mmCIF file of C-alpha atoms and ligand atoms in Angstrom:
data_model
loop_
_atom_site.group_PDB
_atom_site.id
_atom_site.type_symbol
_atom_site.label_atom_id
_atom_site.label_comp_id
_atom_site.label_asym_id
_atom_site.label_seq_id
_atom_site.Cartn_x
_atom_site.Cartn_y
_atom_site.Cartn_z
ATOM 1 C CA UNK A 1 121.884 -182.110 -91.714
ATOM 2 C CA UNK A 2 119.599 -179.155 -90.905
ATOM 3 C CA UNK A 3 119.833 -176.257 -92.243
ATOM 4 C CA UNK A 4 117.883 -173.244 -91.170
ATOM 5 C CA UNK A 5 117.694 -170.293 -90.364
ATOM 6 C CA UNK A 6 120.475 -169.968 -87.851
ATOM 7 C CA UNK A 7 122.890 -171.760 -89.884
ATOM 8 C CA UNK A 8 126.118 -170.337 -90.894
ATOM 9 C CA UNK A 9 128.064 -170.637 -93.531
ATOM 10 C CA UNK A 10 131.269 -172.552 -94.816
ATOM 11 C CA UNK A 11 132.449 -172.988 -98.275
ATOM 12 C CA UNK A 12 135.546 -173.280 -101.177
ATOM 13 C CA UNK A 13 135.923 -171.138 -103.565
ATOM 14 C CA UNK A 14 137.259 -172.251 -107.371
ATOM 15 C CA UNK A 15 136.604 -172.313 -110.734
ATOM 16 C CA UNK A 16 136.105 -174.782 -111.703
ATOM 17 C CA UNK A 17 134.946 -176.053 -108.558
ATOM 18 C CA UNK A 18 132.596 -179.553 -108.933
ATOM 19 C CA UNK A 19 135.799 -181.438 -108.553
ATOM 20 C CA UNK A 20 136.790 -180.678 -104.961
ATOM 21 C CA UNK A 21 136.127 -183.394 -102.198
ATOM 22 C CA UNK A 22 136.276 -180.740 -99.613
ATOM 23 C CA UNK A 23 132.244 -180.297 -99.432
ATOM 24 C CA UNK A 24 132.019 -184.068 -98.929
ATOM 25 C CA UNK A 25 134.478 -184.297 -95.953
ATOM 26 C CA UNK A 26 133.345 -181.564 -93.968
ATOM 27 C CA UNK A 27 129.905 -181.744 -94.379
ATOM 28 C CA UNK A 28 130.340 -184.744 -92.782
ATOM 29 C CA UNK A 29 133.017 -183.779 -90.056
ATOM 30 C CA UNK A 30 130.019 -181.153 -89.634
ATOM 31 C CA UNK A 31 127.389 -183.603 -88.889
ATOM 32 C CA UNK A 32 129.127 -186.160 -86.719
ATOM 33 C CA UNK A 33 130.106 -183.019 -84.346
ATOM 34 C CA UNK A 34 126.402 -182.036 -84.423
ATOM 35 C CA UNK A 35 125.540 -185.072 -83.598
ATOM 36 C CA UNK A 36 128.142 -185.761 -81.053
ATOM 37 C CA UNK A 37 127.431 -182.565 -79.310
ATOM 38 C CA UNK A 38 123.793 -182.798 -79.124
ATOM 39 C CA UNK A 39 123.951 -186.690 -77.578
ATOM 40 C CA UNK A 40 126.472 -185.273 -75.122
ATOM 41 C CA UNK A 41 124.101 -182.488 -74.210
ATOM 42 C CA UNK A 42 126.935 -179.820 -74.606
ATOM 43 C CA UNK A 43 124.688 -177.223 -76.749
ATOM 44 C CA UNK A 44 120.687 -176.969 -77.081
ATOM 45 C CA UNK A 45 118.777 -176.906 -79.856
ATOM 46 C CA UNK A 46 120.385 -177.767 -83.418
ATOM 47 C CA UNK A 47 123.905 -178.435 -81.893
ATOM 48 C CA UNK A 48 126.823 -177.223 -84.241
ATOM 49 C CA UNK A 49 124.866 -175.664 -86.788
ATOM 50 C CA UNK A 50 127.328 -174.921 -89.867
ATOM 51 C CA UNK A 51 127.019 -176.051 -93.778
ATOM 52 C CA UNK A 52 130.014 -176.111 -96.050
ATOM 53 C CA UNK A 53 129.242 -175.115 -99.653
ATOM 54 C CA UNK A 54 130.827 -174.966 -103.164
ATOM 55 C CA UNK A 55 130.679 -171.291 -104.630
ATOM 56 C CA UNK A 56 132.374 -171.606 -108.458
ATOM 57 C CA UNK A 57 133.159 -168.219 -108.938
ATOM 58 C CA UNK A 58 135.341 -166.963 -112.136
ATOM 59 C CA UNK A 59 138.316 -164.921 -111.540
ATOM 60 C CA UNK A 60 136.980 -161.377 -113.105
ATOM 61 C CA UNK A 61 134.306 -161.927 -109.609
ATOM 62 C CA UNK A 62 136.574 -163.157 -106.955
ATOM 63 C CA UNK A 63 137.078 -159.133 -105.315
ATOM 64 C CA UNK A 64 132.882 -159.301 -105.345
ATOM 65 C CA UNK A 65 132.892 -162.021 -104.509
ATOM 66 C CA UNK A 66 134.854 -161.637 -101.313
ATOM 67 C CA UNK A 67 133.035 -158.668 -100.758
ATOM 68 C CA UNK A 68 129.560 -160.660 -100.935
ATOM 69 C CA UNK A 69 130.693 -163.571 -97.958
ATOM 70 C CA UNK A 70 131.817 -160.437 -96.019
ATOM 71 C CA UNK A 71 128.346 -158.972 -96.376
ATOM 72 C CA UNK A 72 126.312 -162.314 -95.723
ATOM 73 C CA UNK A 73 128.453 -163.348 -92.700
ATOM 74 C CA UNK A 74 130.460 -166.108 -94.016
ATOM 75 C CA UNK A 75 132.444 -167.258 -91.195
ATOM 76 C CA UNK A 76 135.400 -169.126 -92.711
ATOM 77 C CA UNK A 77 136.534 -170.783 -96.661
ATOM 78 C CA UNK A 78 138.778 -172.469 -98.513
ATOM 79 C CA UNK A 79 140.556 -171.659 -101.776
ATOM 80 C CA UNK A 80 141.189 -174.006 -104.625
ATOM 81 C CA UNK A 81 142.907 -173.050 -108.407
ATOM 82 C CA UNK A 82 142.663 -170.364 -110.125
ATOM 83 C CA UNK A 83 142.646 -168.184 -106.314
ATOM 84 C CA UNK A 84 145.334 -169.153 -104.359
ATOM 85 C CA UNK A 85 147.130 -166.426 -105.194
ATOM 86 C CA UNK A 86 144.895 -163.717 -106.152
ATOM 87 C CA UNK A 87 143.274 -163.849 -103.227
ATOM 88 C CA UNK A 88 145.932 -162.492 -101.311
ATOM 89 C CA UNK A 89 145.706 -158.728 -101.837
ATOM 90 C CA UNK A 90 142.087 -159.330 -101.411
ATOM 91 C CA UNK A 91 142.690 -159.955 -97.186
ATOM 92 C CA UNK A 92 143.551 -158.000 -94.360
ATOM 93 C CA UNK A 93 145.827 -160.306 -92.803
ATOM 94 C CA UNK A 94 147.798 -163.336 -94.208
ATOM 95 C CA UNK A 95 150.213 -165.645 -91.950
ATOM 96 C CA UNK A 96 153.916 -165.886 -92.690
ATOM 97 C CA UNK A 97 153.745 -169.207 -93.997
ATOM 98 C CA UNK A 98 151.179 -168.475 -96.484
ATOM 99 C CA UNK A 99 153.154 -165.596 -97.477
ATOM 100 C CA UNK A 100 156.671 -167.396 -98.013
ATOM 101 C CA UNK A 101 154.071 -170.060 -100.046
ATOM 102 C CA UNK A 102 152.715 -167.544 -101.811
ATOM 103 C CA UNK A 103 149.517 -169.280 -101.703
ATOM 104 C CA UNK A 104 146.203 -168.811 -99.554
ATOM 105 C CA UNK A 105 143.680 -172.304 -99.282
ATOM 106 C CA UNK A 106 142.339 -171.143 -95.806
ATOM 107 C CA UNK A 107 140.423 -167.910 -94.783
ATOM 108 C CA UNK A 108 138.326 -166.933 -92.162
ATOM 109 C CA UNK A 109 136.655 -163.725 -90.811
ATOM 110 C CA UNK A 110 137.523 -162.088 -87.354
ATOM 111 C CA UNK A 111 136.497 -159.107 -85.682
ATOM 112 C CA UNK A 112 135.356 -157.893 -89.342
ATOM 113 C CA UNK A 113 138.690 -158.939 -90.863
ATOM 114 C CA UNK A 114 139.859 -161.283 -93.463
ATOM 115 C CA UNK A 115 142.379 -163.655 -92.639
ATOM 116 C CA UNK A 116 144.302 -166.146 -94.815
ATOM 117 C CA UNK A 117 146.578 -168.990 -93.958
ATOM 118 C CA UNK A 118 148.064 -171.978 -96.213
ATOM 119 C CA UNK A 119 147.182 -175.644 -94.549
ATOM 120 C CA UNK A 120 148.677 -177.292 -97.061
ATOM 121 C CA UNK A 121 152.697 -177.162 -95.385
ATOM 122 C CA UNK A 122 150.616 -178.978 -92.324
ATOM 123 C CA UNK A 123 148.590 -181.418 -94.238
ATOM 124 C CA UNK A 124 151.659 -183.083 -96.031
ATOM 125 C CA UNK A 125 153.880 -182.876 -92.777
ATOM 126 C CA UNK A 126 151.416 -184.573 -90.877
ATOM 127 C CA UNK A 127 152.139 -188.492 -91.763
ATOM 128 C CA UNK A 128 155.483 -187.836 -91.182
ATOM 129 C CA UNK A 129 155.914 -186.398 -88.382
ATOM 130 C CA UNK A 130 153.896 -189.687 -87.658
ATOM 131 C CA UNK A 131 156.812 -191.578 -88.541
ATOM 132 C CA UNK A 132 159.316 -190.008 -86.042
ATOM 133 C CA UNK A 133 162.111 -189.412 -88.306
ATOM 134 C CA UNK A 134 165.825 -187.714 -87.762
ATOM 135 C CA UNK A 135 164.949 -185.411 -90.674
ATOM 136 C CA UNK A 136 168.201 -183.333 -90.100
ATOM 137 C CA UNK A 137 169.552 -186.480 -91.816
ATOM 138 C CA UNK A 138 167.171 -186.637 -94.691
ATOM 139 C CA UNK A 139 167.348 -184.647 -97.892
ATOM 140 C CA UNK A 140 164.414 -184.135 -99.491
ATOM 141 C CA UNK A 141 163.721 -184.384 -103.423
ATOM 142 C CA UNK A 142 160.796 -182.601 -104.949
ATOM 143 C CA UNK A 143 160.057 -183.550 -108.382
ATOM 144 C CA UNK A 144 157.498 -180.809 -110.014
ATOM 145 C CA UNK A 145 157.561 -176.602 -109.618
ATOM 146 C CA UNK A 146 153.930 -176.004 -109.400
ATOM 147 C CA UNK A 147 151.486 -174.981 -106.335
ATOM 148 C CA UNK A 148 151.858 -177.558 -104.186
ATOM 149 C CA UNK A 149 155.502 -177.823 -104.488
ATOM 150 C CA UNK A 150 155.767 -174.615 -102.900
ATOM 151 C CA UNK A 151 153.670 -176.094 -99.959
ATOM 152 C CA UNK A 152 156.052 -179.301 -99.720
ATOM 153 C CA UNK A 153 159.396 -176.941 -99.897
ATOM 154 C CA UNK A 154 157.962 -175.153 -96.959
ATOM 155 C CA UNK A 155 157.294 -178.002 -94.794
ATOM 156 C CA UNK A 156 160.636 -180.025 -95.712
ATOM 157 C CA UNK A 157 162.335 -177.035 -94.083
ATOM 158 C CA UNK A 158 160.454 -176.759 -90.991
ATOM 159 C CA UNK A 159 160.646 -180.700 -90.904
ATOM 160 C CA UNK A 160 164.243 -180.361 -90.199
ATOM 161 C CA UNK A 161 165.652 -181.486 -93.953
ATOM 162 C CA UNK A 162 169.108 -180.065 -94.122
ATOM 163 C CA UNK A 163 168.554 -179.485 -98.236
ATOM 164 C CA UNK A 164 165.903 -179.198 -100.475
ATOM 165 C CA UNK A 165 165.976 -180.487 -104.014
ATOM 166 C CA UNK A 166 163.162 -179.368 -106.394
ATOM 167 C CA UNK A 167 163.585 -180.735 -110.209
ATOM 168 C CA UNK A 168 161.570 -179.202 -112.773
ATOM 169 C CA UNK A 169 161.578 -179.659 -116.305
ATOM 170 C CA UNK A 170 161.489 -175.995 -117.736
ATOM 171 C CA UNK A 171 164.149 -174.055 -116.850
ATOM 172 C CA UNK A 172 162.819 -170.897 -116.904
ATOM 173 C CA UNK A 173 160.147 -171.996 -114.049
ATOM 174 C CA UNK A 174 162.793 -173.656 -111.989
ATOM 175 C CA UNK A 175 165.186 -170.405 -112.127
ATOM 176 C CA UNK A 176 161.748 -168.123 -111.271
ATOM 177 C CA UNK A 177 160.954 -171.188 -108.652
ATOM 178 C CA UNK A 178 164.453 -170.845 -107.003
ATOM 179 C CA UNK A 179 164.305 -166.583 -106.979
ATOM 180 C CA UNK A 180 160.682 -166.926 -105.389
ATOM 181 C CA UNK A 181 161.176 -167.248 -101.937
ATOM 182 C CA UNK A 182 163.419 -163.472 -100.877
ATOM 183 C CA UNK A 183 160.648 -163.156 -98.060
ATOM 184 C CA UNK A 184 161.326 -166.843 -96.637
ATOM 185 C CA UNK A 185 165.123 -166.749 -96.332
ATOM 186 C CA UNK A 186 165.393 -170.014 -93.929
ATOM 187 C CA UNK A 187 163.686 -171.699 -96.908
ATOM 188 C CA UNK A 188 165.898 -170.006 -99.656
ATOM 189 C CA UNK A 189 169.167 -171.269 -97.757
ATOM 190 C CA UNK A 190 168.401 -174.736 -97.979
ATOM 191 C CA UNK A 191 167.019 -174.692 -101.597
ATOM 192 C CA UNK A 192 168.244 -175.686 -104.837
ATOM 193 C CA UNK A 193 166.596 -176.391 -107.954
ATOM 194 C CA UNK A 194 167.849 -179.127 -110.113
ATOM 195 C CA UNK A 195 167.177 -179.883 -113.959
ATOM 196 C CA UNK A 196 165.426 -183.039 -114.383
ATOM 197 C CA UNK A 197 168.458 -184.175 -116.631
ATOM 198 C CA UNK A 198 169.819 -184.363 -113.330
ATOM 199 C CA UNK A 199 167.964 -185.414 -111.009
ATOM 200 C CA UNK A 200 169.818 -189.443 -111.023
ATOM 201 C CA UNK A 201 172.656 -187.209 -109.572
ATOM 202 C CA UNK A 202 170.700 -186.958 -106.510
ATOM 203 C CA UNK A 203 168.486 -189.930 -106.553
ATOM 204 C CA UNK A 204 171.132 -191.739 -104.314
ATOM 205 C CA UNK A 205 171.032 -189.385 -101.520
ATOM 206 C CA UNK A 206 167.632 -188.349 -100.889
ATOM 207 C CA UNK A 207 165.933 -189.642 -97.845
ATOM 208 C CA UNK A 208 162.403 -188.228 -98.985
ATOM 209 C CA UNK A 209 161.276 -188.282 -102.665
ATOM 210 C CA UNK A 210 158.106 -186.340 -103.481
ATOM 211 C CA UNK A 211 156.124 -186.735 -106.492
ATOM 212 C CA UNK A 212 154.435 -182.951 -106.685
ATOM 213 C CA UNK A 213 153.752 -183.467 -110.424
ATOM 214 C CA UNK A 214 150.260 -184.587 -111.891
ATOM 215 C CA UNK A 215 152.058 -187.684 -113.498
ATOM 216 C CA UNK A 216 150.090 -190.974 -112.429
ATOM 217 C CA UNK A 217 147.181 -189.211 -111.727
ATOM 218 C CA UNK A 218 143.990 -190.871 -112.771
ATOM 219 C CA UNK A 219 143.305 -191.599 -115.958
ATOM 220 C CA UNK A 220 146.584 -191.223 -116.816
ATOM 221 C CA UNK A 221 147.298 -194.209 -113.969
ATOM 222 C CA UNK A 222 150.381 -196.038 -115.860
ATOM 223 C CA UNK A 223 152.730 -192.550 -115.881
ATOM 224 C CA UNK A 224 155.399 -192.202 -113.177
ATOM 225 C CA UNK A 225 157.664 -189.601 -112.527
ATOM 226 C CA UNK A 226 160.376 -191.542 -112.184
ATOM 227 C CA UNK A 227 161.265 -195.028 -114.441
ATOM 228 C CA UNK A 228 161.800 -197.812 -112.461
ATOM 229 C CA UNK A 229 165.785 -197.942 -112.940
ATOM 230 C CA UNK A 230 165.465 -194.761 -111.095
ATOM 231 C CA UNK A 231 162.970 -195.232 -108.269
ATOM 232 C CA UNK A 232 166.206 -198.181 -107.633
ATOM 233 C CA UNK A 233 168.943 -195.471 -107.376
ATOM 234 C CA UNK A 234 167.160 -194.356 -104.325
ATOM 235 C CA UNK A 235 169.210 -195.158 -101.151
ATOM 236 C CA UNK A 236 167.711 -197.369 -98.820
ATOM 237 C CA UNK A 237 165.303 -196.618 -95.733
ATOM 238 C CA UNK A 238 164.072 -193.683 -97.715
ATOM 239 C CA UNK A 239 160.336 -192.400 -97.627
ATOM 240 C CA UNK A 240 158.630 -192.039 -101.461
ATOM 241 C CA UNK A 241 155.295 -189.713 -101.371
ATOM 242 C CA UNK A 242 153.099 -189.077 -104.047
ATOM 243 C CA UNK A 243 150.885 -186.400 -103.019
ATOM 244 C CA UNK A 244 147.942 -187.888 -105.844
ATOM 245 C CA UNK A 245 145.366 -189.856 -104.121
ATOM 246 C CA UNK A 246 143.503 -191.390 -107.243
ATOM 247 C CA UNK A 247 144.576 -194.256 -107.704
ATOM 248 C CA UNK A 248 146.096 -195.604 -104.480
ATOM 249 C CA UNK A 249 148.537 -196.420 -105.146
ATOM 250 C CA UNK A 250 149.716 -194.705 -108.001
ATOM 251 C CA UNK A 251 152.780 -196.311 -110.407
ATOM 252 C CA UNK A 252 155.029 -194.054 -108.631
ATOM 253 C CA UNK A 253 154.108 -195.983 -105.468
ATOM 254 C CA UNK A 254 154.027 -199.546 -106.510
ATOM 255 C CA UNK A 255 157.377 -199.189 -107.927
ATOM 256 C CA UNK A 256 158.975 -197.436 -104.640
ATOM 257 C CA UNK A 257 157.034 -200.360 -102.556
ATOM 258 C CA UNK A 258 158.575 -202.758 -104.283
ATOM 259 C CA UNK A 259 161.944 -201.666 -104.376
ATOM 260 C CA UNK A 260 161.733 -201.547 -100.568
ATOM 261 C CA UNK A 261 161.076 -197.889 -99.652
ATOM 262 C CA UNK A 262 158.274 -196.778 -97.515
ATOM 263 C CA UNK A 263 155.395 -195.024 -99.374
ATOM 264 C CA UNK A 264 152.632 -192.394 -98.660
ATOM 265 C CA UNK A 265 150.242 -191.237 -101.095
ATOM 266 C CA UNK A 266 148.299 -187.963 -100.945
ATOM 267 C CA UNK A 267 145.077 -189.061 -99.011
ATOM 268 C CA UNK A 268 146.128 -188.042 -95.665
ATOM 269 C CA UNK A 269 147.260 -184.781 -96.837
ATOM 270 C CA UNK A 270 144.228 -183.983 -98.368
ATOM 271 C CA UNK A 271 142.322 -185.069 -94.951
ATOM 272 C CA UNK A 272 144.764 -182.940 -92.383
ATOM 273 C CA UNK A 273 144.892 -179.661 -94.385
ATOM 274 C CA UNK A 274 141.261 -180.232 -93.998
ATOM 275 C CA UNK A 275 140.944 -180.873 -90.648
ATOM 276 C CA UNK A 276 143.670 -177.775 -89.988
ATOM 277 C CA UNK A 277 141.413 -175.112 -91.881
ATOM 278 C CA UNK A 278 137.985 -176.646 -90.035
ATOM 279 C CA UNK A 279 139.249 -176.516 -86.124
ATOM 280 C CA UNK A 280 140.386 -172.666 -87.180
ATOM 281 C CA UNK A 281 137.005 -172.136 -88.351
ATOM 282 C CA UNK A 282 135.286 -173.930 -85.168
ATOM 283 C CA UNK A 283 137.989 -173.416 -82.745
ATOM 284 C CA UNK A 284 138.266 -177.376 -81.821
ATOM 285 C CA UNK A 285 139.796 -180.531 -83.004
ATOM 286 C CA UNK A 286 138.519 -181.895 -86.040
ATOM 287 C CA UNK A 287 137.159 -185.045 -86.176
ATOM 288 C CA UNK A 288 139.594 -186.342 -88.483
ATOM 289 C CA UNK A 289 139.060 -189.714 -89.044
ATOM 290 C CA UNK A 290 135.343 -188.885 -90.167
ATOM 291 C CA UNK A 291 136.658 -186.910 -92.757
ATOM 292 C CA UNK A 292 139.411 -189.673 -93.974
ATOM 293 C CA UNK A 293 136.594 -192.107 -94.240
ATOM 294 C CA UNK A 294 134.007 -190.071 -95.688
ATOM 295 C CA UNK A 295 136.636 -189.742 -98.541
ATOM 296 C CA UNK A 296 137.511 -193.124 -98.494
ATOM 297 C CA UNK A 297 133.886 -194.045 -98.582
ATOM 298 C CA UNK A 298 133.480 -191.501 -102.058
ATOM 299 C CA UNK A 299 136.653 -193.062 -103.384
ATOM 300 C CA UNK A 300 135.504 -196.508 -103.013
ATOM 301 C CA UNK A 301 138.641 -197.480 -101.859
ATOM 302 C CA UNK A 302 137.508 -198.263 -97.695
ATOM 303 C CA UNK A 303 140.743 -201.129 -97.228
ATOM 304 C CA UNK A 304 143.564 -199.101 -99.594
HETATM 305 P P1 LIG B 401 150.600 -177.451 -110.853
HETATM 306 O O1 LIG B 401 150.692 -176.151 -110.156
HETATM 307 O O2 LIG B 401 149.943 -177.518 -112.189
HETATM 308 O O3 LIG B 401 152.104 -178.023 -110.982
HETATM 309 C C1 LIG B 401 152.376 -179.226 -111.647
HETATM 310 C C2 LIG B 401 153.885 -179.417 -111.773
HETATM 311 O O4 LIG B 401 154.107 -180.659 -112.417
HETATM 312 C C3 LIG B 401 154.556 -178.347 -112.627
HETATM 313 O O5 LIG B 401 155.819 -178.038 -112.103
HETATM 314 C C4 LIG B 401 154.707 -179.053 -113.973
HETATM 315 O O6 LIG B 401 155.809 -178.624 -114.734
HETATM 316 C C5 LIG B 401 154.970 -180.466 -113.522
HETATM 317 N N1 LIG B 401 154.670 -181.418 -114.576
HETATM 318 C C6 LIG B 401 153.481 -181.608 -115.197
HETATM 319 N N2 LIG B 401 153.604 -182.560 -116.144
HETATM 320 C C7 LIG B 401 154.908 -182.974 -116.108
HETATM 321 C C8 LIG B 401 155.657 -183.921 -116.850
HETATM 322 N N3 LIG B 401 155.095 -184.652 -117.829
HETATM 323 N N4 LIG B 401 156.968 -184.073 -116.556
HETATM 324 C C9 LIG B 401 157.546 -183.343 -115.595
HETATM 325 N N5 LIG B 401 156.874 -182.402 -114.842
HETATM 326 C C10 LIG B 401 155.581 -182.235 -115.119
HETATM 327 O O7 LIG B 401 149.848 -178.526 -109.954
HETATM 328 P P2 LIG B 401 149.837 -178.608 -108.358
HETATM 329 O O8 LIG B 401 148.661 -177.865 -107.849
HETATM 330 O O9 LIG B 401 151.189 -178.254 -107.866
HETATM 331 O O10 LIG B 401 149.519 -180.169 -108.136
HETATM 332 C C11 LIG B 401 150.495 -181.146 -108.405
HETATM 333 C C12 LIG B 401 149.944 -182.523 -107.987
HETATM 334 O O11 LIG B 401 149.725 -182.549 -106.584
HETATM 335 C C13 LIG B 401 148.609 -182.877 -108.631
HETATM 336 O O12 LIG B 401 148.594 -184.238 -108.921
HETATM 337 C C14 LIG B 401 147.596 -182.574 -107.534
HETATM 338 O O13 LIG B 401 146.429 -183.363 -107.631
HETATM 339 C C15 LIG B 401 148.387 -182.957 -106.303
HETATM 340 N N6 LIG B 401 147.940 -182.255 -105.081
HETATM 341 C C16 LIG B 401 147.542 -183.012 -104.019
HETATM 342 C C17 LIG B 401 147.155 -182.386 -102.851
HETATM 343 C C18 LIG B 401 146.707 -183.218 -101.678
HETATM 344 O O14 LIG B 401 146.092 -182.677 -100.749
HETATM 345 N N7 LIG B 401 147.025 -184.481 -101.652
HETATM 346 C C19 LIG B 401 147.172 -180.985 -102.750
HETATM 347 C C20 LIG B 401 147.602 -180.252 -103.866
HETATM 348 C C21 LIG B 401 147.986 -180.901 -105.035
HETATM 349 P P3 LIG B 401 155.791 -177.242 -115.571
HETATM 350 O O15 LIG B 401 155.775 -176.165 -114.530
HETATM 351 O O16 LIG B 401 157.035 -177.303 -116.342
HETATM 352 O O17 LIG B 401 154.532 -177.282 -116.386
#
C-alpha cells in the first residue's frame, strides 16, 4: 500500500489497542479496492488512497484526542474498550441505535461534525438474516450482561424475536441491565432478565441461544457457558451463537453441534460490523469477503 502525501486517514481507537484485528482487515479491504479501482481505470493516480491505523490512547486523552483527528482531517474510526461509551458526549451526532446501545464503535466526520453509530446490532444480525428465519417464532436467550450483549438485545428485537432473555450472574448488573434501556422502549417491552439459577427454565423454549460471555474464549478453550446436560434442554431446530471467534469452534459450539442445533461463531460478526463502519466511511460496498479471509488468513484457520 502507498502511502503519501495525499493519503487520508482511518483508524480505532482503544487502550489497550495491539489486540484488535480491525487494522488487519481493512487495510486489506483498502488495498484490494485500490487495486480493483485502478485496473478498472475508475480513478487516476493512486486509486483509493486511505490507511487504517491503531491510535492506543488512555482514557484521561480521549477528549484531545478527538480533538487532534478533528484537526488532522481524520475522515472516519472505530472504537474499541475502554471508549465505547465515553465517547459519546464527545460527538455531535449519534444514531438512535447507538443511543438505545449505549455504545459508539463507529464514527466519522461530516461537514465538520462528529458522528457516531454502533455496527455491532448489524454485524451479529447479518448471518442470520442469512438463514431466513420466522423470528417472530423464536425467543432469543442471551447469556452474559456486558457490551456486546447490549448490541445482541438490540438486534434480537429488530430481528423480529417476540422476547428477549438475558441471564446474568450478578444481580445487581442484571437489575441495572434490565432499567437501561428507558430511551429504547420497543426493546424494553420485549426484555427480561433472568438469574442464571434459572436460566434451565428457559433453555427449552429458546429458538436462539447466544453466548455473549468471554467463557471459551482462548486460552481458556475447555469453558462453556452452558454444561452439556443443558446445551440438551434446548428445543430442537434452534440456532446456538457464540459471538468468540478464537477457537472455532469454541466448547460452547461443539457441544450445540452435536446435540443437533445449528451453530455460528463470532467470525462473521466481527467481519460485517467491519464492513458496515468501512462503506460509511467510503460510501460503497465493502469488499467483504477480503476482509473475512484476511482474518481467516491471521487466524490460521483458512477451512474452519
Ligand atoms: P464484557 O462487557 O466484559 O461482558 C462480559 C459478560 O460476561 C458480563 O456480563 C460478565 O458478567 C459475563 N461473564 C464473564 N465471566 C462469566 C462467568 N464465568 N460466568 C457467567 N458470566 C460471566 O465483554 P463484552 O465486550 O460484552 O464481550 C463478551 C464476549 O463477546 C467476549 O468473548 C468478546 O470477545 C466477544 N465479542 C465478540 C465480538 C465479535 O465481533 N464477534 C464483538 C464484541 C464482543 P458480569 O457482568 O457479572 O461480570
Amino acid at each position: 500500500m502507498l502511502i503519501q502525501g495525499s493519503t487520508q486517514l482511518l483508524g480505532v481507537i482503544g487502550y489497550p489497542v495491539e489486540h484488535s484485528f480491525s487494522p488487519l482487515m481493512h487495510n486489506a479491504a483498502i488495498k484490494y479496492l485500490n487495486e480493483r479501482n485502478r485496473a478498472e481505470g475508475k480513478c487516476s493516480g493512486t486509486g483509493l488512497d486511505y490507511v487504517y491505523l491503531p491510535f492506543p490512547i488512555p482514557p484521561e486523552s480521549l477528549a484531545i484526542a478527538i480533538a487532534g483527528f478533528a484537526a488532522v482531517g481524520l475522515k472516519g474510526f472505530n472504537i474499541t474498550i475502554p471508549h465505547k461509551q465515553a465517547i459519546i458526549p464527545l460527538l455531535d451526532e449519534v444514531s438512535d441505535v447507538a443511543r438505545a446501545i449505549g455504545a459508539v464503535n463507529t464514527v466519522w466526520r461530516r461537514e465538520g461534525k462528529w458522528c457516531g453509530t454502533n455496527t455491532d446490532a448489524i454485524g451479529f444480525s447479518a448471518p442470520l438474516k442469512e438463514m431466513g428465519r420466522d423470528w417472530s417464532q423464536l425467543p432469543a436467550m442471551i447469556l452474559g450482561n456486558g457490551g456486546a450483549a447490549r448490541a445482541v438485545v438490540a438486534a434480537c428485537v429488530q430481528l423480529g424475536c417476540p422476547a428477549v432473555w438475558v441471564v446474568g450472574r450478578s444481580p445487581d448488573k442484571l437489575a441495572e441491565f434490565g432499567q437501561s434501556w428507558s430511551a429504547a422502549p420497543e426493546i424494553a417491552a420485549k426484555l427480561s432478565v433472568v438469574p442464571w439459577a434459572q436460566l434451565a427454565d428457559y433453555l427449552p423454549q429458546a429458538g436462539l441461544v447466544v453466548n455473549a460471555t468471554p467463557l471459551g474464549m482462548h486460552p481458556h478453550v475447555a469453558d462453556s457457558p452452558l454444561s452439556e446436560a443443558e446445551i440438551g434442554q434446548v428445543g430442537g431446530g434452534a440456532i446456538a451463537y457464540d459471538l468468540i471467534y478464537t477457537p472455532r469452534p469454541t466448547q460452547f459450539l461443539q457441544a450445540a453441534s452435536a446435540a443437533g442445533l445449528t451453530t455460528i461463531d463470532g467470525l462473521e460478526m466481527l467481519v460485517q460490523q467491519g464492513a458496515a463502519a468501512l462503506e460509511i466511511w467510503l460510501q460503497q460496498p465493502a469488499p467483504v469477503e477480503i476482509m473475512r479471509q484476511a482474518l481467516l488468513d491471521y487466524l490460521g484457520n483458512a477451512t474452519a
